[in-house]
C-alpha positions as CSV (number, residue, x, y, z in Angstrom):
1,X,-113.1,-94.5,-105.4
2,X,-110.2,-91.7,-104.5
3,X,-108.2,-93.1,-101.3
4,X,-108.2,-90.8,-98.2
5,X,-105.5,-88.2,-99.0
6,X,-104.9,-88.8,-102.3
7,X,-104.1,-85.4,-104.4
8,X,-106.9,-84.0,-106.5
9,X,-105.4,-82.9,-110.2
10,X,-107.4,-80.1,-111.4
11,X,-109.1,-80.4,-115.1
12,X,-109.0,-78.1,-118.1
13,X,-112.4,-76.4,-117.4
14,X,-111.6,-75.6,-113.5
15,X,-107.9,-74.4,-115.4
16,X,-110.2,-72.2,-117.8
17,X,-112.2,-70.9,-115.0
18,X,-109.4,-69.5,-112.9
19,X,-108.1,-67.8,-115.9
20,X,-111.4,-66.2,-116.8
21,X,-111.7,-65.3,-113.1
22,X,-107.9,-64.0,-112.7
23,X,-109.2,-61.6,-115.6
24,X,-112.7,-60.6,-115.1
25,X,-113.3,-58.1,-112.6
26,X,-111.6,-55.7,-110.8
27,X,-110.3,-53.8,-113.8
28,X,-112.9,-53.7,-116.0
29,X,-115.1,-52.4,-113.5
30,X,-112.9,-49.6,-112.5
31,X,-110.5,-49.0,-115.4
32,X,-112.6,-46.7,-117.7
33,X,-113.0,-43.9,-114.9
34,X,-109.4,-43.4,-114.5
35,X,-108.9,-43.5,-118.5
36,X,-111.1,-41.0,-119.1
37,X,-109.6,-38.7,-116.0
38,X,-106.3,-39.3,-118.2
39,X,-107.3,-37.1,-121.2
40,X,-108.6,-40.3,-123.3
41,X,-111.6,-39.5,-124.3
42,X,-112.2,-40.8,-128.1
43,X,-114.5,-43.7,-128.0
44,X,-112.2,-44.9,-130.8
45,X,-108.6,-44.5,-128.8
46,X,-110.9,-46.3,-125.8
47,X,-111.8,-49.0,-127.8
48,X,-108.4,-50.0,-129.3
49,X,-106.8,-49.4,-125.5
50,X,-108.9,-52.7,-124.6
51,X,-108.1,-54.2,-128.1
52,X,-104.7,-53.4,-127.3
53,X,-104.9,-55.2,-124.2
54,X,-106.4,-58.7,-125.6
55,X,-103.9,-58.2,-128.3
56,X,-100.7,-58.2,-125.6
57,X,-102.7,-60.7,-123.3
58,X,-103.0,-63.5,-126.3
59,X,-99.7,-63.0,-127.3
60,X,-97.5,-63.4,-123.6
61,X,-100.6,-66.6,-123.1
62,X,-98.5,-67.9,-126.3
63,X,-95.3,-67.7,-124.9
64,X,-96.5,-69.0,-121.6
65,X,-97.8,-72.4,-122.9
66,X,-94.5,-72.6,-124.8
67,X,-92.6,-72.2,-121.6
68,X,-95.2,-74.2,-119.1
69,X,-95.1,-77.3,-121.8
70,X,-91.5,-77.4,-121.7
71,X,-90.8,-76.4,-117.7
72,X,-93.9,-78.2,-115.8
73,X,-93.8,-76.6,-112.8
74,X,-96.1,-74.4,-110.7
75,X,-95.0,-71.1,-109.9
76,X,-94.9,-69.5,-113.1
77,X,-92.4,-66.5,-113.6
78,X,-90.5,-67.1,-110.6
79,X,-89.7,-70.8,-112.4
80,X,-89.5,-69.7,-115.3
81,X,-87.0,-66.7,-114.6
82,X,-85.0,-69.0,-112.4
83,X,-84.2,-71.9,-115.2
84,X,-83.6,-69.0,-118.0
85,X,-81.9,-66.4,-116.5
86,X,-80.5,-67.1,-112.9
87,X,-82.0,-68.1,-109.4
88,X,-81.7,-64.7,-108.0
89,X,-83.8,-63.6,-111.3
90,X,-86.4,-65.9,-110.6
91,X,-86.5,-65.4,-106.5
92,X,-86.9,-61.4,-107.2
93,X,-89.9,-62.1,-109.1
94,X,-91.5,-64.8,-106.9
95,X,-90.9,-63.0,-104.1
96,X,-92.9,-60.0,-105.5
97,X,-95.4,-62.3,-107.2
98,X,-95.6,-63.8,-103.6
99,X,-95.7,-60.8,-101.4
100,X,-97.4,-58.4,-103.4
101,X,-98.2,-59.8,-107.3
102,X,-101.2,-61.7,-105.5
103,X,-101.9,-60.1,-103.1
104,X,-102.2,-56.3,-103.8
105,X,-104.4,-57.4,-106.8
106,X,-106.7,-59.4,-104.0
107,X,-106.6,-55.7,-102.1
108,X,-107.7,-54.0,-105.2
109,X,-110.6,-56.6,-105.9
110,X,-111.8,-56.2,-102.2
111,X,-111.5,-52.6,-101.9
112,X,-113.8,-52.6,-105.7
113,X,-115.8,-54.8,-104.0
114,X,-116.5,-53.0,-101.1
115,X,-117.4,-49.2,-102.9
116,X,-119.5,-51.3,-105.5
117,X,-121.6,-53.0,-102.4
118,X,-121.6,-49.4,-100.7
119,X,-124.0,-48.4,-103.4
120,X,-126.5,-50.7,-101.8
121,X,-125.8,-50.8,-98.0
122,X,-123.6,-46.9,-97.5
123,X,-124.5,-47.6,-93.9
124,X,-121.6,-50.1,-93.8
125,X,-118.1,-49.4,-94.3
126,X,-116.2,-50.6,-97.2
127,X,-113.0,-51.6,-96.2
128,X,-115.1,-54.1,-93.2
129,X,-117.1,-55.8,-95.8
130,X,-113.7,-55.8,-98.3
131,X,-111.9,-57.3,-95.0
132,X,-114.4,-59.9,-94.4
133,X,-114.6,-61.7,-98.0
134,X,-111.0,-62.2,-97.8
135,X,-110.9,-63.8,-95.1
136,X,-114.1,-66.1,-95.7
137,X,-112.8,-66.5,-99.2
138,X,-109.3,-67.8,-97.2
139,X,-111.0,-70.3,-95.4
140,X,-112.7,-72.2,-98.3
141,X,-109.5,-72.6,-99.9
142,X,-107.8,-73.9,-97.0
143,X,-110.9,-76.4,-96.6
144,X,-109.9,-78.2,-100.2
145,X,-108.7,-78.2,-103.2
146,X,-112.1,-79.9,-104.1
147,X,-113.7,-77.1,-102.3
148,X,-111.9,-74.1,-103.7
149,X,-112.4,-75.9,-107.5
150,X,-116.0,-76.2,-107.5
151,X,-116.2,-72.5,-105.6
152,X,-114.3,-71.1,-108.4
153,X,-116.6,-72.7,-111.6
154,X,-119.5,-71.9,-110.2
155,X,-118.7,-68.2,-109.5
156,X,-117.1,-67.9,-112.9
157,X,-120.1,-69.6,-114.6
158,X,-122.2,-66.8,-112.4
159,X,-119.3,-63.8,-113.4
160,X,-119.7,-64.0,-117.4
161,X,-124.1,-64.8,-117.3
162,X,-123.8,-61.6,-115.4
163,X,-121.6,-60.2,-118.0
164,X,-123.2,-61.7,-120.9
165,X,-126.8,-59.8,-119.1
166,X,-125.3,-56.7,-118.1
167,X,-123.9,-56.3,-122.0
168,X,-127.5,-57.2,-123.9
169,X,-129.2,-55.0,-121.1
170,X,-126.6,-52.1,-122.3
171,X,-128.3,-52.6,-125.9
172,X,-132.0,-53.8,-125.3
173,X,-133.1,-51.8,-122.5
174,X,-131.4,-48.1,-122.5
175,X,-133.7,-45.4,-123.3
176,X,-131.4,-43.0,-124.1
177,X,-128.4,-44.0,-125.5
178,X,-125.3,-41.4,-125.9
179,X,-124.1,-40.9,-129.6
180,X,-121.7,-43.4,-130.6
181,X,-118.9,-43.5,-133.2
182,X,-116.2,-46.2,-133.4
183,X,-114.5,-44.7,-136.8
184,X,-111.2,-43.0,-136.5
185,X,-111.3,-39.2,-136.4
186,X,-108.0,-36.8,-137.5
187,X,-108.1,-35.7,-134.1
188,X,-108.1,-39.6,-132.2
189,X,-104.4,-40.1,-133.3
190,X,-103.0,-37.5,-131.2
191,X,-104.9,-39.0,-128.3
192,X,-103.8,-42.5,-128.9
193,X,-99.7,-40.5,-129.0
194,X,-100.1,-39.0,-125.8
195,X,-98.5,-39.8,-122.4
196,X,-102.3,-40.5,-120.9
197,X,-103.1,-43.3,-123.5
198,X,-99.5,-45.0,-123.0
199,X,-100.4,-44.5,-119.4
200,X,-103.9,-45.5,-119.2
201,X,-102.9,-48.6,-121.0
202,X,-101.0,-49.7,-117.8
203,X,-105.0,-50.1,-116.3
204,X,-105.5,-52.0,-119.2
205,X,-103.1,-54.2,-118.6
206,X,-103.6,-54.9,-115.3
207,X,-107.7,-55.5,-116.3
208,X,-105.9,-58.3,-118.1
209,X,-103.9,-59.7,-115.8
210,X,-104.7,-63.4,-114.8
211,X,-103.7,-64.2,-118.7
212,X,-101.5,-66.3,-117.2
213,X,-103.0,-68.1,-114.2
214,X,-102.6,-71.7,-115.0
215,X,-99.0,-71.2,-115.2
216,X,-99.2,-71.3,-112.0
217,X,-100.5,-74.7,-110.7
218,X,-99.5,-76.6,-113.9
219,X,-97.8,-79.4,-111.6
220,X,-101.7,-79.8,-110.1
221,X,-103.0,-79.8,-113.4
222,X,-104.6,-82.4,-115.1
223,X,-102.4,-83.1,-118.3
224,X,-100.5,-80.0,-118.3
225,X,-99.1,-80.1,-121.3
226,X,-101.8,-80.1,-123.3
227,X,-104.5,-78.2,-121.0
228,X,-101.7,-75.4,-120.0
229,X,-101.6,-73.9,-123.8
230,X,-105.5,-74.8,-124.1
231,X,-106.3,-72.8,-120.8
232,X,-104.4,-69.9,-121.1
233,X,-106.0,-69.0,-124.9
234,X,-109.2,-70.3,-124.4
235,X,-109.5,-68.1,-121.4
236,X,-108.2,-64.8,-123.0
237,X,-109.8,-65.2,-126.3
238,X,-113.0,-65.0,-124.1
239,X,-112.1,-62.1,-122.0
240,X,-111.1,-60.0,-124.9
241,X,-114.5,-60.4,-126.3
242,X,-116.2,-59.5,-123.0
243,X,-114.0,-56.8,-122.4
244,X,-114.7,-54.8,-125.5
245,X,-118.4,-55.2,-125.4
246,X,-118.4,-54.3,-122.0
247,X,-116.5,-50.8,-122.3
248,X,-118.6,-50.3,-125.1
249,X,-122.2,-50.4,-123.2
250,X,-120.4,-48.2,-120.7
251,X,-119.8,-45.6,-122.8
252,X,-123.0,-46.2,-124.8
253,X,-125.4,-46.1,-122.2
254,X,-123.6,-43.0,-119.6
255,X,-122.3,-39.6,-120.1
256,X,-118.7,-39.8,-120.0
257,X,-119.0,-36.8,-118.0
258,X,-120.4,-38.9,-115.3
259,X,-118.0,-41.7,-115.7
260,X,-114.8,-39.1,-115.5
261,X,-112.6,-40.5,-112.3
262,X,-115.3,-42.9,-111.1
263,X,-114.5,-46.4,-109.5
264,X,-117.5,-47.9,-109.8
265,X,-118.4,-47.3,-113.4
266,X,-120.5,-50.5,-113.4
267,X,-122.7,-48.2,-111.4
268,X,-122.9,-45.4,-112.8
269,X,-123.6,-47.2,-116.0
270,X,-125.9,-49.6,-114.7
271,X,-128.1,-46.9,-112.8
272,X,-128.8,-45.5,-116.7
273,X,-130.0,-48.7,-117.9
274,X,-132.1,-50.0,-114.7
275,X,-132.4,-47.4,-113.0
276,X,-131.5,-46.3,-109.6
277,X,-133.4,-49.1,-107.8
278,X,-132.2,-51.5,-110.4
279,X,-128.7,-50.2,-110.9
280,X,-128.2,-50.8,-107.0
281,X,-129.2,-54.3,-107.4
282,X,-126.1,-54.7,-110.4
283,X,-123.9,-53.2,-108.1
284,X,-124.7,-55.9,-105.6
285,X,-124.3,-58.6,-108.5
286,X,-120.7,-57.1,-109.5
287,X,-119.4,-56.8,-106.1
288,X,-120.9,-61.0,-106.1
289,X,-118.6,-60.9,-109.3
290,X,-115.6,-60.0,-107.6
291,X,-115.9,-62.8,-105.4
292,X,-115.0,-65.1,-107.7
293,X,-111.9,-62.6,-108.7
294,X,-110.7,-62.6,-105.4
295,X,-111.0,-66.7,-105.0
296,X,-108.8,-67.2,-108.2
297,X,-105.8,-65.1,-106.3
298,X,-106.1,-66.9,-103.2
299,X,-105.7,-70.3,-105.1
300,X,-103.3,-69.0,-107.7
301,X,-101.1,-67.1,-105.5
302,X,-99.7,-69.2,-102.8
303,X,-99.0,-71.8,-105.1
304,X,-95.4,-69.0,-105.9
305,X,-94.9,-69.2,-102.1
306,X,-94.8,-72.6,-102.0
307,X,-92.4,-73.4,-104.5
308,X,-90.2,-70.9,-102.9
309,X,-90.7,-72.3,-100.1
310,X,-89.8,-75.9,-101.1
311,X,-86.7,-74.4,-103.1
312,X,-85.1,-72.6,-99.9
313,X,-84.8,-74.0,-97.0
314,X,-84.4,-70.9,-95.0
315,X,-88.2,-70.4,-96.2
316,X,-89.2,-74.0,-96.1
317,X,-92.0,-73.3,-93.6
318,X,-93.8,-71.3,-96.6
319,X,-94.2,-74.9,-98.2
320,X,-96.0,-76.4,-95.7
321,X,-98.9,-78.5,-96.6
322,X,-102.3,-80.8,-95.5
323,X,-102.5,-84.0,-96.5
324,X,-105.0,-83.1,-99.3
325,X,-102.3,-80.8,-100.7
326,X,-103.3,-77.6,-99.6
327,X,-100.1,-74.4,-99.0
328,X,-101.5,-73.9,-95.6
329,X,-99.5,-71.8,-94.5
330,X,-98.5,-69.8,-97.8
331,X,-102.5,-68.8,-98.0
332,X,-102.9,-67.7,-94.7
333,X,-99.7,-65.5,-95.4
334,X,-100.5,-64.2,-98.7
335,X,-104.0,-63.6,-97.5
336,X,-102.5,-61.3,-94.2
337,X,-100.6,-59.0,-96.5
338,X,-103.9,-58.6,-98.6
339,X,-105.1,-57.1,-95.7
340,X,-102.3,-55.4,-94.3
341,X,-102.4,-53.4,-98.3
342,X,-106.4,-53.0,-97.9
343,X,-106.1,-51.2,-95.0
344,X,-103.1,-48.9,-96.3
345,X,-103.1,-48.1,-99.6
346,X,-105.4,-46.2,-102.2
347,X,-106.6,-47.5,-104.9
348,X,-104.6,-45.9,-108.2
349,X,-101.5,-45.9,-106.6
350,X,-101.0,-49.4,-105.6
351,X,-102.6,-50.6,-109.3
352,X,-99.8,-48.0,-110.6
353,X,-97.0,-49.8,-108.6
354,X,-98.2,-53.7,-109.3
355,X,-98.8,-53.1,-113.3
356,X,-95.0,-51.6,-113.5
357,X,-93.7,-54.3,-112.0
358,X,-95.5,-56.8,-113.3
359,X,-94.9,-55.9,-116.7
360,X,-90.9,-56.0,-115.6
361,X,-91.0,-59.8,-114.9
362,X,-93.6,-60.5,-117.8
363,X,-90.9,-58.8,-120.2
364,X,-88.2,-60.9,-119.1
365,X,-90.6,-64.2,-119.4
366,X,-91.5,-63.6,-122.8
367,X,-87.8,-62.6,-123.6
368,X,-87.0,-66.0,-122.1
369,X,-88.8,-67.9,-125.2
370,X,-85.7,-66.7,-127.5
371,X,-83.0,-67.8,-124.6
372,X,-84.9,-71.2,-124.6
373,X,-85.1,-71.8,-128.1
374,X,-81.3,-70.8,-128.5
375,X,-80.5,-73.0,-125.2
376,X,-82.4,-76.2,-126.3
377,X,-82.2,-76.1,-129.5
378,X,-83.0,-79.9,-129.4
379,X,-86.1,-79.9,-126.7
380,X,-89.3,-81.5,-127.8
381,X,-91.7,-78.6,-127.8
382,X,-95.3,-80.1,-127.2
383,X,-96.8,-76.4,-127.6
384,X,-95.0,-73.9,-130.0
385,X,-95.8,-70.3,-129.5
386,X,-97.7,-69.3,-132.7
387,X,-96.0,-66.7,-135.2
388,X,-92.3,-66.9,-133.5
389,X,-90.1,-64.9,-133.4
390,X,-92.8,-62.2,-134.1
391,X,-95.5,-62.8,-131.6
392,X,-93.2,-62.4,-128.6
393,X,-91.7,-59.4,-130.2
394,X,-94.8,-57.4,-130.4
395,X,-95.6,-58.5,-126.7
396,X,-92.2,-56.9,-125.8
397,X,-92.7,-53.7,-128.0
398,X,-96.2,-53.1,-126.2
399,X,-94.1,-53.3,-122.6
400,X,-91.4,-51.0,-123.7
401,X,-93.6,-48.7,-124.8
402,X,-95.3,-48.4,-121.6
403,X,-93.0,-48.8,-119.1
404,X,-91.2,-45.7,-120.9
405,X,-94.6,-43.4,-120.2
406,X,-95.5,-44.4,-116.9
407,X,-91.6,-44.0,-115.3
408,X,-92.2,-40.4,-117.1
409,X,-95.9,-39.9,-115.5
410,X,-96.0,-41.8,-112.4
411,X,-92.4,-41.4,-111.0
412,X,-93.0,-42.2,-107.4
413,X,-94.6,-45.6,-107.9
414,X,-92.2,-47.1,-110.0
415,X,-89.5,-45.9,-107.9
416,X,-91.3,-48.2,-105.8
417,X,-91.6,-51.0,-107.7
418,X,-87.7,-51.1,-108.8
419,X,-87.6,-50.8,-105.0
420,X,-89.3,-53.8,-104.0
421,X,-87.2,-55.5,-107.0
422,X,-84.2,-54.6,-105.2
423,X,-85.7,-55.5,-101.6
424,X,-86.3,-58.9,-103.0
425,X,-82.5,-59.3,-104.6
426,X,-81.1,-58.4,-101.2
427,X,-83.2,-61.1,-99.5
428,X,-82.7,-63.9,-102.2
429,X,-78.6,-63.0,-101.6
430,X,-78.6,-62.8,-97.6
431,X,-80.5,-67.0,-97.9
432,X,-77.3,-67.7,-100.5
433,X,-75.0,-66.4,-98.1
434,X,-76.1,-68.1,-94.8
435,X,-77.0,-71.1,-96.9
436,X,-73.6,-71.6,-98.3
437,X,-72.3,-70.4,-94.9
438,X,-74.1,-73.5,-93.1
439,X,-73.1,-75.8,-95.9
């Protein structure tokens, strides 16, 4: 029997869960729309853009169980960056990952949420039914850890059977499917050159972010250094899959022509298949779906503002928590600027901004495998990162490539991001300053 106030350790299946559920959701329910609106419109350049994806995902999940087994700690980059590089490294990216990282991604899962339930109630507005899951979704998790746990598995159990139907639907039921061809064409490789598929592979990207959820609550995990590695590949081996057959019944079942610049492509598709009475009743399931997306954040997230919050002591109210171990105060915070950014921002810009910036601070984690392994030459390495030195390399040419095209195409936002960079190395030095000052 567990004594009264006695920390819960989460297991490897709940750690699988939250990574399946970081992933699964908001962008592969929206991504295709904007892809397509970006001049990719080869089935074959579409499918190796989600290929592409898994590919990147699996290899930074490698590096990440490297780093986790040998620095088990919650808070993931901002740890991470802070022991390889320097404190003020590490403090720009938890304060982003804190501020924003979580939180816009929780604002782009609502706002999906709310279009996708719109389909089946347009006489309530989306942004009040986007505003009220966060906030319900807030309160679980500040109930329990227990609570929040079992929330997530059974969502996620209830996120890939929808999947797993949606995808079998796509083939069994479709009357009239739209002419498929997966083979390379002369023409596809001037598509997958262009500026759009570089950019469109930023959506991708973010569709895939979550890879590295576990890394985030490894010290509340049970037997993190085995179960860290496990959960992180486990869970993207599994989105890959989903992710690809998904797309495909997208594409396969509607007329790309109606999917062009669409949010809610899960709609659109699922009204061929079903449809319109049934594809309304999909839409409901998916924005169910997104539940369990936004749960994942408001568990994951925090746990960066706690950590900062315990490391600085000009922050240490952000650390605060219940008895039972829950960030109190870090959700409630994280979970405001969700819907401060809900409220405020559209859609493709603020995925623009987040995806640049995150693929800044996942560049300089992966990087930080090589500094490591130079550093400790010595350091027992439960989990190795498979294929090194060439695995992290080809995660690090795939960011290059990208971040090159979209400061090219989408100027504005990553101005933005380098600016909230720079916001959050101004803050870290003004702490340092009075810190040392009190001292």
């Amino acid at each position: 029997m567990k004594k009264s106030g006695q920390i819960q350790k989460i297991g490897l299946y709940t750690a699988i869960a939250y990574v399946i559920a970081n992933m699964v959701g908001t962008g592969v329910f929206t991504s295709l729309g904007f892809q397509l609106a970006g001049g990719v419109t080869s089935i074959f350049a579409l499918m190796l853009l989600w290929l592409m994806g898994g590919i990147i995902a699996f290899t930074g999940a490698q590096v990440y169980g490297e780093l986790g087994s040998v620095m088990p700690r919650s808070g993931g980059e901002y740890h991470y960056l802070s022991k390889l590089y320097h404190p003020s490294v590490g403090f720009m990216s938890g304060f982003f990952s804190a501020f924003i990282g979580f939180a816009a991604p929780i604002a782009l899962a609502a706002m999906a949420l709310g279009e996708y339930f719109n389909n089946v109630y347009d006489g309530i507005n989306p942004q009040i039914i986007a505003a009220a899951v966060i906030v319900l979704i807030t309160i679980i998790h500040i109930t329990s850890l227990k609570a929040g746990g079992r929330f997530q598995i059974v969502f996620t159990a209830l996120k890939i059977i929808l999947v797993l139907f949606f995808i079998i639907a796509g083939f069994l039921v479709t009357k009239n499917p739209q002419p498929i061809n997966l083979l390379p064409e002369s023409a596809d490789w001037s598509q997958i050159l262009s500026a759009g598929f570089a950019v469109s592979l930023i959506y991708v990207y973010y569709s895939y972010s979550g890879w590295n959820a576990s890394a985030y609550f490894v010290s509340e995990m049970k037997n993190p250094l085995k179960n860290l590695p496990r959960s992180l590949l486990a869970g993207t081996l599994v989105v890959t899959v989903l992710y690809l057959l998904v797309n495909f019944v997208f594409l396969y079942t509607a007329p790309q022509s109606e999917l062009i610049g669409q949010l809610d492509v899960g709609a659109v598709s699922a009204n061929y298949i079903f449809g319109q009475r049934g594809g309304q009743i999909i839409s409901l399931f998916i924005s169910i779906l997104l539940i369990s997306t936004i749960s994942s954040m408001v568990f994951a997230g925090p746990r960066v503002i706690q950590v900062i919050g315990e490391d600085y002591p000009a922050l240490k109210f952000l650390g605060k928590k219940r008895s039972n171990g829950v960030p109190l105060i870090a959700i409630i915070v994280q979970s405001a600027i969700s819907l401060i950014l809900l409220l405020t921002s559209t859609f493709e810009a603020l995925l623009t901004y987040l995806g640049f910036v995150m693929n800044i601070f996942a560049f300089l984690t992966v990087a930080g495998v090589y500094i490591h392994r130079i550093k400790y030459k010595n350091v027992k390495r439960p989990y190795k990162t498979w294929g090194y030195p060439i695995v992290p390399a080809i995660f690090l040419a795939f960011v290059i490539w990208n971040v090159i095209y979209l400061f090219k195409e989408k100027t504005f936002e990553t101005l933005m991001g380098l600016s909230t960079m720079l916001i959050g190395l101004i803050i870290y030095y003004i702490i340092y300053y009075f810190s040392k000052r009190k001292k």
